[in-house]
PDB file of C-alpha atoms and ligand atoms in Angstrom:
ATOM      1  CA  MET A 848      70.902 105.048 106.751  1.00  0.00           C
ATOM      2  CA  MET A 849      72.990 101.998 105.854  1.00  0.00           C
ATOM      3  CA  GLU A 850      73.672  99.606 108.749  1.00  0.00           C
ATOM      4  CA  HIS A 851      77.256  99.768 110.003  1.00  0.00           C
ATOM      5  CA  ARG A 852      77.970  96.140 109.118  1.00  0.00           C
ATOM      6  CA  GLU A 853      76.639  96.692 105.591  1.00  0.00           C
ATOM      7  CA  LEU A 854      78.736  99.827 105.178  1.00  0.00           C
ATOM      8  CA  LEU A 855      81.912  98.024 106.256  1.00  0.00           C
ATOM      9  CA  GLU A 856      81.127  95.183 103.835  1.00  0.00           C
ATOM     10  CA  GLU A 857      80.658  97.689 101.029  1.00  0.00           C
ATOM     11  CA  ILE A 858      84.031  99.324 101.753  1.00  0.00           C
ATOM     12  CA  CYS A 859      85.615  95.867 101.772  1.00  0.00           C
ATOM     13  CA  THR A 860      84.053  95.039  98.380  1.00  0.00           C
ATOM     14  CA  PHE A 861      85.015  98.369  96.775  1.00  0.00           C
ATOM     15  CA  LEU A 862      88.575  97.925  98.050  1.00  0.00           C
ATOM     16  CA  GLN A 863      88.829  94.546  96.342  1.00  0.00           C
ATOM     17  CA  LYS A 864      87.642  96.147  93.109  1.00  0.00           C
ATOM     18  CA  GLY A 865      90.217  98.910  93.519  1.00  0.00           C
ATOM     19  CA  ARG A 866      87.564 101.617  93.529  1.00  0.00           C
ATOM     20  CA  ALA A 867      89.628 104.170  95.439  1.00  0.00           C
ATOM     21  CA  LYS A 868      87.118 107.019  95.146  1.00  0.00           C
ATOM     22  CA  ASN A 869      84.257 104.911  96.512  1.00  0.00           C
ATOM     23  CA  VAL A 870      86.479 103.570  99.285  1.00  0.00           C
ATOM     24  CA  ALA A 871      87.484 107.096 100.307  1.00  0.00           C
ATOM     25  CA  GLU A 872      83.876 108.324 100.277  1.00  0.00           C
ATOM     26  CA  LEU A 873      82.552 105.403 102.282  1.00  0.00           C
ATOM     27  CA  VAL A 874      85.407 105.480 104.792  1.00  0.00           C
ATOM     28  CA  GLN A 875      84.567 109.150 105.371  1.00  0.00           C
ATOM     29  CA  GLN A 876      80.890 108.231 105.738  1.00  0.00           C
ATOM     30  CA  ALA A 877      81.783 105.502 108.234  1.00  0.00           C
ATOM     31  CA  VAL A 878      83.842 107.992 110.259  1.00  0.00           C
ATOM     32  CA  ASP A 879      80.977 110.505 110.150  1.00  0.00           C
ATOM     33  CA  GLU A 880      78.594 107.821 111.391  1.00  0.00           C
ATOM     34  CA  GLY A 881      80.796 107.260 114.406  1.00  0.00           C
ATOM     35  CA  ILE A 882      82.374 103.909 113.510  1.00  0.00           C
ATOM     36  CA  SER A 883      85.785 103.775 115.158  1.00  0.00           C
ATOM     37  CA  ALA A 884      88.892 104.087 112.986  1.00  0.00           C
ATOM     38  CA  GLU A 885      90.190 100.735 114.315  1.00  0.00           C
ATOM     39  CA  VAL A 886      87.004  98.941 113.280  1.00  0.00           C
ATOM     40  CA  ILE A 887      87.062 100.523 109.802  1.00  0.00           C
ATOM     41  CA  LEU A 888      90.736  99.578 109.419  1.00  0.00           C
ATOM     42  CA  ASN A 889      90.377  95.989 110.607  1.00  0.00           C
ATOM     43  CA  ASP A 890      86.881  94.996 109.506  1.00  0.00           C
ATOM     44  CA  ALA A 891      86.788  96.724 106.119  1.00  0.00           C
ATOM     45  CA  LEU A 892      90.207  97.736 104.746  1.00  0.00           C
ATOM     46  CA  LEU A 893      92.495  95.001 106.106  1.00  0.00           C
ATOM     47  CA  LYS A 894      89.774  92.412 105.570  1.00  0.00           C
ATOM     48  CA  GLY A 895      89.502  93.408 101.891  1.00  0.00           C
ATOM     49  CA  MET A 896      93.270  93.388 101.441  1.00  0.00           C
ATOM     50  CA  GLY A 897      93.412  89.939 103.066  1.00  0.00           C
ATOM     51  CA  ILE A 898      90.885  88.583 100.560  1.00  0.00           C
ATOM     52  CA  ILE A 899      92.871  90.104  97.673  1.00  0.00           C
ATOM     53  CA  GLY A 900      96.035  88.538  99.112  1.00  0.00           C
ATOM     54  CA  GLU A 901      94.419  85.084  99.119  1.00  0.00           C
ATOM     55  CA  LYS A 902      93.160  85.516  95.555  1.00  0.00           C
ATOM     56  CA  PHE A 903      96.608  86.711  94.466  1.00  0.00           C
ATOM     57  CA  LYS A 904      98.133  83.609  95.991  1.00  0.00           C
ATOM     58  CA  ASN A 905      95.665  81.389  94.144  1.00  0.00           C
ATOM     59  CA  ASN A 906      96.210  83.200  90.828  1.00  0.00           C
ATOM     60  CA  GLU A 907      92.622  84.414  90.822  1.00  0.00           C
ATOM     61  CA  VAL A 908      93.805  88.053  90.532  1.00  0.00           C
ATOM     62  CA  TYR A 909      97.085  89.481  89.216  1.00  0.00           C
ATOM     63  CA  VAL A 910      99.496  92.323  89.982  1.00  0.00           C
ATOM     64  CA  PRO A 911      97.417  95.152  88.368  1.00  0.00           C
ATOM     65  CA  GLU A 912      94.340  94.263  90.433  1.00  0.00           C
ATOM     66  CA  VAL A 913      96.426  94.052  93.590  1.00  0.00           C
ATOM     67  CA  LEU A 914      98.029  97.372  92.806  1.00  0.00           C
ATOM     68  CA  ILE A 915      94.739  99.214  92.387  1.00  0.00           C
ATOM     69  CA  ALA A 916      93.386  97.542  95.530  1.00  0.00           C
ATOM     70  CA  ALA A 917      96.508  98.746  97.357  1.00  0.00           C
ATOM     71  CA  ARG A 918      95.915 102.271  96.080  1.00  0.00           C
ATOM     72  CA  ALA A 919      92.335 102.131  97.360  1.00  0.00           C
ATOM     73  CA  MET A 920      93.635 100.834 100.701  1.00  0.00           C
ATOM     74  CA  ASN A 921      96.075 103.734 100.986  1.00  0.00           C
ATOM     75  CA  GLN A 922      93.324 106.285 100.215  1.00  0.00           C
ATOM     76  CA  GLY A 923      91.181 104.757 102.932  1.00  0.00           C
ATOM     77  CA  THR A 924      93.936 104.704 105.527  1.00  0.00           C
ATOM     78  CA  ALA A 925      94.866 108.316 104.694  1.00  0.00           C
ATOM     79  CA  ILE A 926      91.421 109.363 105.959  1.00  0.00           C
ATOM     80  CA  LEU A 927      91.867 107.326 109.136  1.00  0.00           C
ATOM     81  CA  LYS A 928      95.381 108.591 109.815  1.00  0.00           C
ATOM     82  CA  PRO A 929      94.448 111.673 111.894  1.00  0.00           C
ATOM     83  CA  LEU A 930      92.118 109.502 113.956  1.00  0.00           C
ATOM     84  CA  LEU A 931      94.685 106.795 114.628  1.00  0.00           C
ATOM     85  CA  ALA A 932      97.481 109.256 115.332  1.00  0.00           C
ATOM     86  CA  SER A 933      97.261 111.604 118.271  1.00  0.00           C
ATOM     87  CA  ASP A 934      98.863 114.947 117.501  1.00  0.00           C
ATOM     88  CA  GLY A 935     100.334 117.693 119.583  1.00  0.00           C
ATOM     89  CA  VAL A 936     102.179 115.206 121.768  1.00  0.00           C
ATOM     90  CA  GLN A 937     105.864 115.672 122.590  1.00  0.00           C
ATOM     91  CA  ALA A 938     107.765 112.995 120.634  1.00  0.00           C
ATOM     92  CA  VAL A 939     108.737 110.148 122.959  1.00  0.00           C
ATOM     93  CA  GLY A 940     111.459 108.953 120.612  1.00  0.00           C
ATOM     94  CA  LYS A 941     112.654 108.770 117.036  1.00  0.00           C
ATOM     95  CA  VAL A 942     112.292 105.889 114.585  1.00  0.00           C
ATOM     96  CA  VAL A 943     113.844 105.512 111.135  1.00  0.00           C
ATOM     97  CA  LEU A 944     111.435 103.316 109.197  1.00  0.00           C
ATOM     98  CA  GLY A 945     111.401 101.823 105.719  1.00  0.00           C
ATOM     99  CA  THR A 946     110.893  98.835 103.461  1.00  0.00           C
ATOM    100  CA  VAL A 947     114.171  97.098 102.665  1.00  0.00           C
ATOM    101  CA  ARG A 948     116.088  97.185  99.373  1.00  0.00           C
ATOM    102  CA  GLY A 949     114.393  95.464  96.456  1.00  0.00           C
ATOM    103  CA  ASP A 950     110.979  95.483  98.117  1.00  0.00           C
ATOM    104  CA  LEU A 951     108.170  97.805  97.040  1.00  0.00           C
ATOM    105  CA  HIS A 952     105.442  96.756  99.472  1.00  0.00           C
ATOM    106  CA  ASP A 953     104.489  99.670 101.690  1.00  0.00           C
ATOM    107  CA  ILE A 954     100.996  99.147 103.078  1.00  0.00           C
ATOM    108  CA  GLY A 955     102.148  97.370 106.246  1.00  0.00           C
ATOM    109  CA  LYS A 956     105.026  99.805 106.713  1.00  0.00           C
ATOM    110  CA  ASN A 957     102.613 102.729 106.398  1.00  0.00           C
ATOM    111  CA  LEU A 958     100.397 101.183 109.063  1.00  0.00           C
ATOM    112  CA  VAL A 959     103.380 100.755 111.362  1.00  0.00           C
ATOM    113  CA  ARG A 960     104.219 104.446 110.856  1.00  0.00           C
ATOM    114  CA  MET A 961     100.657 105.477 111.590  1.00  0.00           C
ATOM    115  CA  MET A 962     100.487 103.443 114.791  1.00  0.00           C
ATOM    116  CA  MET A 963     103.891 104.678 115.944  1.00  0.00           C
ATOM    117  CA  GLU A 964     102.918 108.292 115.293  1.00  0.00           C
ATOM    118  CA  GLY A 965      99.718 107.572 117.177  1.00  0.00           C
ATOM    119  CA  LYS A 966     101.829 106.688 120.185  1.00  0.00           C
ATOM    120  CA  GLY A 967     103.750 109.950 119.992  1.00  0.00           C
ATOM    121  CA  LEU A 968     106.895 108.664 118.269  1.00  0.00           C
ATOM    122  CA  GLU A 969     108.562 110.758 115.573  1.00  0.00           C
ATOM    123  CA  VAL A 970     108.911 108.611 112.458  1.00  0.00           C
ATOM    124  CA  ILE A 971     111.331 109.328 109.630  1.00  0.00           C
ATOM    125  CA  ASP A 972     109.838 107.300 106.804  1.00  0.00           C
ATOM    126  CA  LEU A 973     112.435 106.479 104.145  1.00  0.00           C
ATOM    127  CA  GLY A 974     109.860 104.817 101.898  1.00  0.00           C
ATOM    128  CA  VAL A 975     110.437 101.620  99.947  1.00  0.00           C
ATOM    129  CA  ASP A 976     113.482  99.955  98.329  1.00  0.00           C
ATOM    130  CA  VAL A 977     115.800 101.505 100.914  1.00  0.00           C
ATOM    131  CA  PRO A 978     119.499 100.489 100.837  1.00  0.00           C
ATOM    132  CA  PRO A 979     121.027  99.371 104.167  1.00  0.00           C
ATOM    133  CA  GLU A 980     123.427 102.356 104.311  1.00  0.00           C
ATOM    134  CA  LYS A 981     120.530 104.803 104.038  1.00  0.00           C
ATOM    135  CA  PHE A 982     118.880 103.381 107.171  1.00  0.00           C
ATOM    136  CA  VAL A 983     122.123 103.556 109.086  1.00  0.00           C
ATOM    137  CA  GLU A 984     123.230 107.015 107.909  1.00  0.00           C
ATOM    138  CA  THR A 985     119.827 108.481 108.726  1.00  0.00           C
ATOM    139  CA  ALA A 986     119.716 106.854 112.169  1.00  0.00           C
ATOM    140  CA  LYS A 987     123.178 108.237 112.898  1.00  0.00           C
ATOM    141  CA  GLU A 988     122.421 111.771 111.683  1.00  0.00           C
ATOM    142  CA  GLU A 989     119.058 111.919 113.421  1.00  0.00           C
ATOM    143  CA  HIS A 990     120.148 110.197 116.650  1.00  0.00           C
ATOM    144  CA  ALA A 991     117.246 107.777 116.269  1.00  0.00           C
ATOM    145  CA  GLN A 992     116.750 105.149 118.962  1.00  0.00           C
ATOM    146  CA  ILE A 993     115.151 102.682 116.560  1.00  0.00           C
ATOM    147  CA  ILE A 994     115.542 101.422 112.999  1.00  0.00           C
ATOM    148  CA  GLY A 995     112.335  99.728 111.820  1.00  0.00           C
ATOM    149  CA  LEU A 996     112.524  97.392 108.828  1.00  0.00           C
ATOM    150  CA  SER A 997     109.666  95.966 106.815  1.00  0.00           C
ATOM    151  CA  ALA A 998     109.917  93.189 104.191  1.00  0.00           C
ATOM    152  CA  LEU A 999     107.191  91.248 102.419  1.00  0.00           C
ATOM    153  CA  LEU A1000     109.223  88.972 100.206  1.00  0.00           C
ATOM    154  CA  THR A1001     111.278  85.944 101.173  1.00  0.00           C
ATOM    155  CA  THR A1002     113.840  87.216  98.666  1.00  0.00           C
ATOM    156  CA  THR A1003     114.185  90.638 100.327  1.00  0.00           C
ATOM    157  CA  MET A1004     113.957  89.782 104.032  1.00  0.00           C
ATOM    158  CA  VAL A1005     117.655  88.817 103.811  1.00  0.00           C
ATOM    159  CA  GLU A1006     118.360  92.554 103.344  1.00  0.00           C
ATOM    160  CA  MET A1007     117.537  92.969 107.028  1.00  0.00           C
ATOM    161  CA  LYS A1008     120.782  91.216 107.913  1.00  0.00           C
ATOM    162  CA  ASN A1009     122.636  93.721 105.714  1.00  0.00           C
ATOM    163  CA  VAL A1010     121.163  96.554 107.774  1.00  0.00           C
ATOM    164  CA  VAL A1011     122.326  94.911 111.010  1.00  0.00           C
ATOM    165  CA  ASP A1012     125.809  94.500 109.483  1.00  0.00           C
ATOM    166  CA  ALA A1013     125.832  98.104 108.237  1.00  0.00           C
ATOM    167  CA  ALA A1014     124.929  99.319 111.737  1.00  0.00           C
ATOM    168  CA  VAL A1015     127.854  97.339 113.169  1.00  0.00           C
ATOM    169  CA  ALA A1016     130.208  98.715 110.494  1.00  0.00           C
ATOM    170  CA  ALA A1017     129.097 102.305 111.198  1.00  0.00           C
ATOM    171  CA  GLY A1018     129.701 101.818 114.935  1.00  0.00           C
ATOM    172  CA  ILE A1019     126.090 102.528 115.955  1.00  0.00           C
ATOM    173  CA  ARG A1020     124.872  98.978 116.647  1.00  0.00           C
ATOM    174  CA  ASP A1021     124.928  99.439 120.428  1.00  0.00           C
ATOM    175  CA  ASN A1022     122.985 102.693 120.248  1.00  0.00           C
ATOM    176  CA  VAL A1023     120.102 101.563 118.100  1.00  0.00           C
ATOM    177  CA  THR A1024     117.329  98.991 118.465  1.00  0.00           C
ATOM    178  CA  ILE A1025     116.644  97.203 115.187  1.00  0.00           C
ATOM    179  CA  MET A1026     113.033  96.084 114.798  1.00  0.00           C
ATOM    180  CA  VAL A1027     111.864  93.821 111.992  1.00  0.00           C
ATOM    181  CA  GLY A1028     108.482  92.815 110.628  1.00  0.00           C
ATOM    182  CA  GLY A1029     106.436  91.848 107.586  1.00  0.00           C
ATOM    183  CA  ALA A1030     104.547  88.732 106.538  1.00  0.00           C
ATOM    184  CA  PRO A1031     107.496  86.331 105.962  1.00  0.00           C
ATOM    185  CA  VAL A1032     109.505  87.513 108.982  1.00  0.00           C
ATOM    186  CA  THR A1033     109.523  85.464 112.194  1.00  0.00           C
ATOM    187  CA  ASP A1034     110.988  85.727 115.648  1.00  0.00           C
ATOM    188  CA  ALA A1035     113.478  82.964 114.799  1.00  0.00           C
ATOM    189  CA  PHE A1036     114.588  84.874 111.697  1.00  0.00           C
ATOM    190  CA  CYS A1037     114.980  88.047 113.746  1.00  0.00           C
ATOM    191  CA  LYS A1038     117.256  86.238 116.194  1.00  0.00           C
ATOM    192  CA  SER A1039     119.215  84.514 113.421  1.00  0.00           C
ATOM    193  CA  ILE A1040     120.242  87.834 111.838  1.00  0.00           C
ATOM    194  CA  GLY A1041     121.042  89.531 115.144  1.00  0.00           C
ATOM    195  CA  ALA A1042     118.184  92.047 115.045  1.00  0.00           C
ATOM    196  CA  ASP A1043     116.589  93.064 118.345  1.00  0.00           C
ATOM    197  CA  ALA A1044     112.854  92.571 118.022  1.00  0.00           C
ATOM    198  CA  TYR A1045     110.234  91.021 115.800  1.00  0.00           C
ATOM    199  CA  THR A1046     106.626  92.107 116.132  1.00  0.00           C
ATOM    200  CA  SER A1047     103.819  90.621 114.095  1.00  0.00           C
ATOM    201  CA  ASP A1048     101.594  93.643 113.593  1.00  0.00           C
ATOM    202  CA  ALA A1049     101.618  97.421 113.508  1.00  0.00           C
ATOM    203  CA  THR A1050     100.058  97.885 116.924  1.00  0.00           C
ATOM    204  CA  SER A1051     102.554  95.678 118.738  1.00  0.00           C
ATOM    205  CA  ALA A1052     105.395  97.300 116.765  1.00  0.00           C
ATOM    206  CA  ALA A1053     104.292 100.710 118.049  1.00  0.00           C
ATOM    207  CA  GLU A1054     103.917  99.414 121.600  1.00  0.00           C
ATOM    208  CA  TYR A1055     107.360  97.837 121.562  1.00  0.00           C
ATOM    209  CA  ALA A1056     108.978 100.963 120.080  1.00  0.00           C
ATOM    210  CA  CYS A1057     107.376 103.085 122.774  1.00  0.00           C
ATOM    211  CA  LYS A1058     108.689 100.771 125.472  1.00  0.00           C
ATOM    212  CA  VAL A1059     112.217 101.013 124.044  1.00  0.00           C
ATOM    213  CA  CYS A1060     112.115 104.809 123.907  1.00  0.00           C
ATOM    214  CA  THR A1061     110.671 105.298 127.381  1.00  0.00           C
ATOM    215  CA  ALA A1062     112.798 102.642 129.131  1.00  0.00           C
TER     216      ALA A1062
HETATM  217 CO1  LIG B2151     103.135  91.387  96.454  1.00  0.00          CO
HETATM  218  N1  LIG B2151     103.597  89.656  97.198  1.00  0.00           N
HETATM  219  N2  LIG B2151     104.449  91.156  95.047  1.00  0.00           N
HETATM  220  N3  LIG B2151     102.468  93.064  95.767  1.00  0.00           N
HETATM  221  N4  LIG B2151     101.748  91.270  97.708  1.00  0.00           N
HETATM  222  C1  LIG B2151     102.977  89.287  98.467  1.00  0.00           C
HETATM  223  C2  LIG B2151     103.833  89.747  99.647  1.00  0.00           C
HETATM  224  C3  LIG B2151     102.878  87.700  98.345  1.00  0.00           C
HETATM  225  C4  LIG B2151     102.872  86.969  99.692  1.00  0.00           C
HETATM  226  C5  LIG B2151     101.641  87.325  97.492  1.00  0.00           C
HETATM  227  C6  LIG B2151     101.502  85.850  97.278  1.00  0.00           C
HETATM  228  O1  LIG B2151     102.093  85.296  96.384  1.00  0.00           O
HETATM  229  N5  LIG B2151     100.701  85.208  98.069  1.00  0.00           N
HETATM  230  C7  LIG B2151     104.120  87.387  97.470  1.00  0.00           C
HETATM  231  C8  LIG B2151     105.417  87.095  98.232  1.00  0.00           C
HETATM  232  C9  LIG B2151     105.824  85.661  98.190  1.00  0.00           C
HETATM  233  C10 LIG B2151     107.057  85.425  98.974  1.00  0.00           C
HETATM  234  O2  LIG B2151     108.035  86.108  98.897  1.00  0.00           O
HETATM  235  N6  LIG B2151     106.980  84.407  99.793  1.00  0.00           N
HETATM  236  C11 LIG B2151     104.217  88.656  96.626  1.00  0.00           C
HETATM  237  C12 LIG B2151     104.893  88.741  95.379  1.00  0.00           C
HETATM  238  C13 LIG B2151     105.463  87.442  94.834  1.00  0.00           C
HETATM  239  C14 LIG B2151     105.051  89.966  94.673  1.00  0.00           C
HETATM  240  C15 LIG B2151     105.797  90.188  93.341  1.00  0.00           C
HETATM  241  C16 LIG B2151     107.135  89.477  93.192  1.00  0.00           C
HETATM  242  C17 LIG B2151     104.772  89.824  92.231  1.00  0.00           C
HETATM  243  C18 LIG B2151     105.307  89.876  90.817  1.00  0.00           C
HETATM  244  O3  LIG B2151     105.734  90.901  90.366  1.00  0.00           O
HETATM  245  N7  LIG B2151     105.244  88.716  90.212  1.00  0.00           N
HETATM  246  C19 LIG B2151     105.980  91.725  93.336  1.00  0.00           C
HETATM  247  C20 LIG B2151     107.288  92.180  93.996  1.00  0.00           C
HETATM  248  C21 LIG B2151     107.513  93.684  93.893  1.00  0.00           C
HETATM  249  C22 LIG B2151     108.637  94.123  94.797  1.00  0.00           C
HETATM  250  O4  LIG B2151     108.405  94.427  95.940  1.00  0.00           O
HETATM  251  N8  LIG B2151     109.861  94.151  94.292  1.00  0.00           N
HETATM  252  C23 LIG B2151     104.790  92.140  94.151  1.00  0.00           C
HETATM  253  C24 LIG B2151     104.114  93.326  93.975  1.00  0.00           C
HETATM  254  C25 LIG B2151     103.005  93.730  94.691  1.00  0.00           C
HETATM  255  C26 LIG B2151     102.204  94.998  94.361  1.00  0.00           C
HETATM  256  C27 LIG B2151     103.067  96.159  93.915  1.00  0.00           C
HETATM  257  C28 LIG B2151     101.222  94.623  93.293  1.00  0.00           C
HETATM  258  C29 LIG B2151     101.433  95.212  95.721  1.00  0.00           C
HETATM  259  C30 LIG B2151     102.148  96.179  96.701  1.00  0.00           C
HETATM  260  C31 LIG B2151     101.540  97.556  96.704  1.00  0.00           C
HETATM  261  C32 LIG B2151     102.018  98.366  97.881  1.00  0.00           C
HETATM  262  O5  LIG B2151     102.446  97.871  98.914  1.00  0.00           O
HETATM  263  N9  LIG B2151     101.915  99.670  97.693  1.00  0.00           N
HETATM  264  C33 LIG B2151     101.475  93.815  96.342  1.00  0.00           C
HETATM  265  C34 LIG B2151     100.628  93.403  97.411  1.00  0.00           C
HETATM  266  C35 LIG B2151      99.595  94.394  97.870  1.00  0.00           C
HETATM  267  C36 LIG B2151     100.754  92.130  98.024  1.00  0.00           C
HETATM  268  C37 LIG B2151      99.805  91.441  99.037  1.00  0.00           C
HETATM  269  C38 LIG B2151      98.563  90.976  98.256  1.00  0.00           C
HETATM  270  C39 LIG B2151      99.337  92.242 100.208  1.00  0.00           C
HETATM  271  C40 LIG B2151     100.455  92.857 101.051  1.00  0.00           C
HETATM  272  C41 LIG B2151      99.849  93.838 102.014  1.00  0.00           C
HETATM  273  O6  LIG B2151      99.900  95.021 101.789  1.00  0.00           O
HETATM  274  N10 LIG B2151      99.192  93.306 103.049  1.00  0.00           N
HETATM  275  C42 LIG B2151     100.720  90.238  99.545  1.00  0.00           C
HETATM  276  C43 LIG B2151      99.920  89.012  99.926  1.00  0.00           C
HETATM  277  C44 LIG B2151      99.723  88.914 101.423  1.00  0.00           C
HETATM  278  O7  LIG B2151     100.481  89.436 102.210  1.00  0.00           O
HETATM  279  N11 LIG B2151      98.720  88.187 101.793  1.00  0.00           N
HETATM  280  C45 LIG B2151     101.760  90.148  98.504  1.00  0.00           C
HETATM  281  C46 LIG B2151      98.497  94.119 104.031  1.00  0.00           C
HETATM  282  C47 LIG B2151      99.528  94.672 105.037  1.00  0.00           C
HETATM  283  C48 LIG B2151      98.789  95.488 106.092  1.00  0.00           C
HETATM  284  O8  LIG B2151     100.145  93.560 105.654  1.00  0.00           O
HETATM  285  O9  LIG B2151     102.456  94.234 104.857  1.00  0.00           O
HETATM  286  O10 LIG B2151     102.077  92.030 106.075  1.00  0.00           O
HETATM  287  P1  LIG B2151     101.735  93.459 105.868  1.00  0.00           P
HETATM  288  O11 LIG B2151     101.959  94.231 107.230  1.00  0.00           O
HETATM  289  C49 LIG B2151     101.468  93.737 108.459  1.00  0.00           C
HETATM  290  C50 LIG B2151     102.487  92.916 109.250  1.00  0.00           C
HETATM  291  O12 LIG B2151     103.301  92.097 108.421  1.00  0.00           O
HETATM  292  C51 LIG B2151     103.195  93.925 110.079  1.00  0.00           C
HETATM  293  O13 LIG B2151     102.217  94.953 110.306  1.00  0.00           O
HETATM  294  C52 LIG B2151     101.201  94.940 109.316  1.00  0.00           C
HETATM  295  C53 LIG B2151      99.811  94.751 109.943  1.00  0.00           C
HETATM  296  O14 LIG B2151      99.613  95.276 111.159  1.00  0.00           O
HETATM  297  N12 LIG B2151     104.412  94.581 109.606  1.00  0.00           N
HETATM  298  C54 LIG B2151     105.367  94.965 110.508  1.00  0.00           C
HETATM  299  C55 LIG B2151     104.797  94.985 108.385  1.00  0.00           C
HETATM  300  N13 LIG B2151     105.973  95.600 108.452  1.00  0.00           N
HETATM  301  C56 LIG B2151     106.357  95.618 109.758  1.00  0.00           C
HETATM  302  C57 LIG B2151     107.483  96.162 110.397  1.00  0.00           C
HETATM  303  C58 LIG B2151     107.579  96.016 111.786  1.00  0.00           C
HETATM  304  C59 LIG B2151     106.600  95.329 112.497  1.00  0.00           C
HETATM  305  C60 LIG B2151     105.485  94.817 111.880  1.00  0.00           C
HETATM  306  O15 LIG B2151     108.618  96.485 112.489  1.00  0.00           O
HETATM  307  C61 LIG B2151     109.423  97.487 111.951  1.00  0.00           C
END
């Protein structure tokens, strides 16, 4: 049997090559061998995506390669989802989540959803390229306590301010906590646009959301 470390390395390598089928098979094998979902996520999938991100930045790989790596990442995380999320728990609160208008990145957002669901929150995932009004209308209709916004581009993070403004215009600003995150987002940016909370990763986003809903 392959050593755990070797298996994780192999998943990481297949992810970088965008070999979704191999990634899915080996993630399943890793689960079957008792490696924890968190370790598989962090030490194989996120590690591989991080390497691809660096190469993308240095023009060593291009959009198609990143896209197929992202698809492989999503196939891997789909297998881990039931292990990261605990089911059968009464929802502790409701979150409307999405990637802001003009932005198609969804891997981080999907992780945030998974971690939030794992903590017993109900998540209404609006997907990617979501207009500000859609976040606000859904939060209003669904009586959500939280709107969660993800952005990966410096050009789209400004859309987060439009969501805050739309919430004010719809008269729900005082009833909803607006959380922001994504690689270019910072705590200072969060404060500057009048959002409520910035968290740097999916786990802390889920923890914060839980705190808000159970306060
Ligand atoms: Co794009 N891309 N991309 N891309 N891409 C980045 C973001 C970039 C940094 C790469 C680079 O140049 N180094 C760069 C942005 C530069 C900038 O704005 N400063 C970039 C660019 C330029 C682009 C295009 C413009 C490229 C082009 O077309 N020329 C284009 C834009 C398309 C668009 O959105 N309109 C584009 C396209 C793509 C793909 C489609 C090919 C693909 C996305 C596929 C998909 O998501 N389904 C892609 C990818 C995969 C990346 C990189 C390589 C990886 C992003 C990722 O998924 N990371 C990225 C480089 C990088 O980040 N190193 C890059 C893994 C993910 C788990 O991390 O999303 O940060 P992340 O989520 C983290 C935290 O940020 C946090 O939790 C997660 C971890 O726990 N988090 C939250 C996220 N959302 C949160 C919300 C919260 C709280 C925490 O509260 C609600």
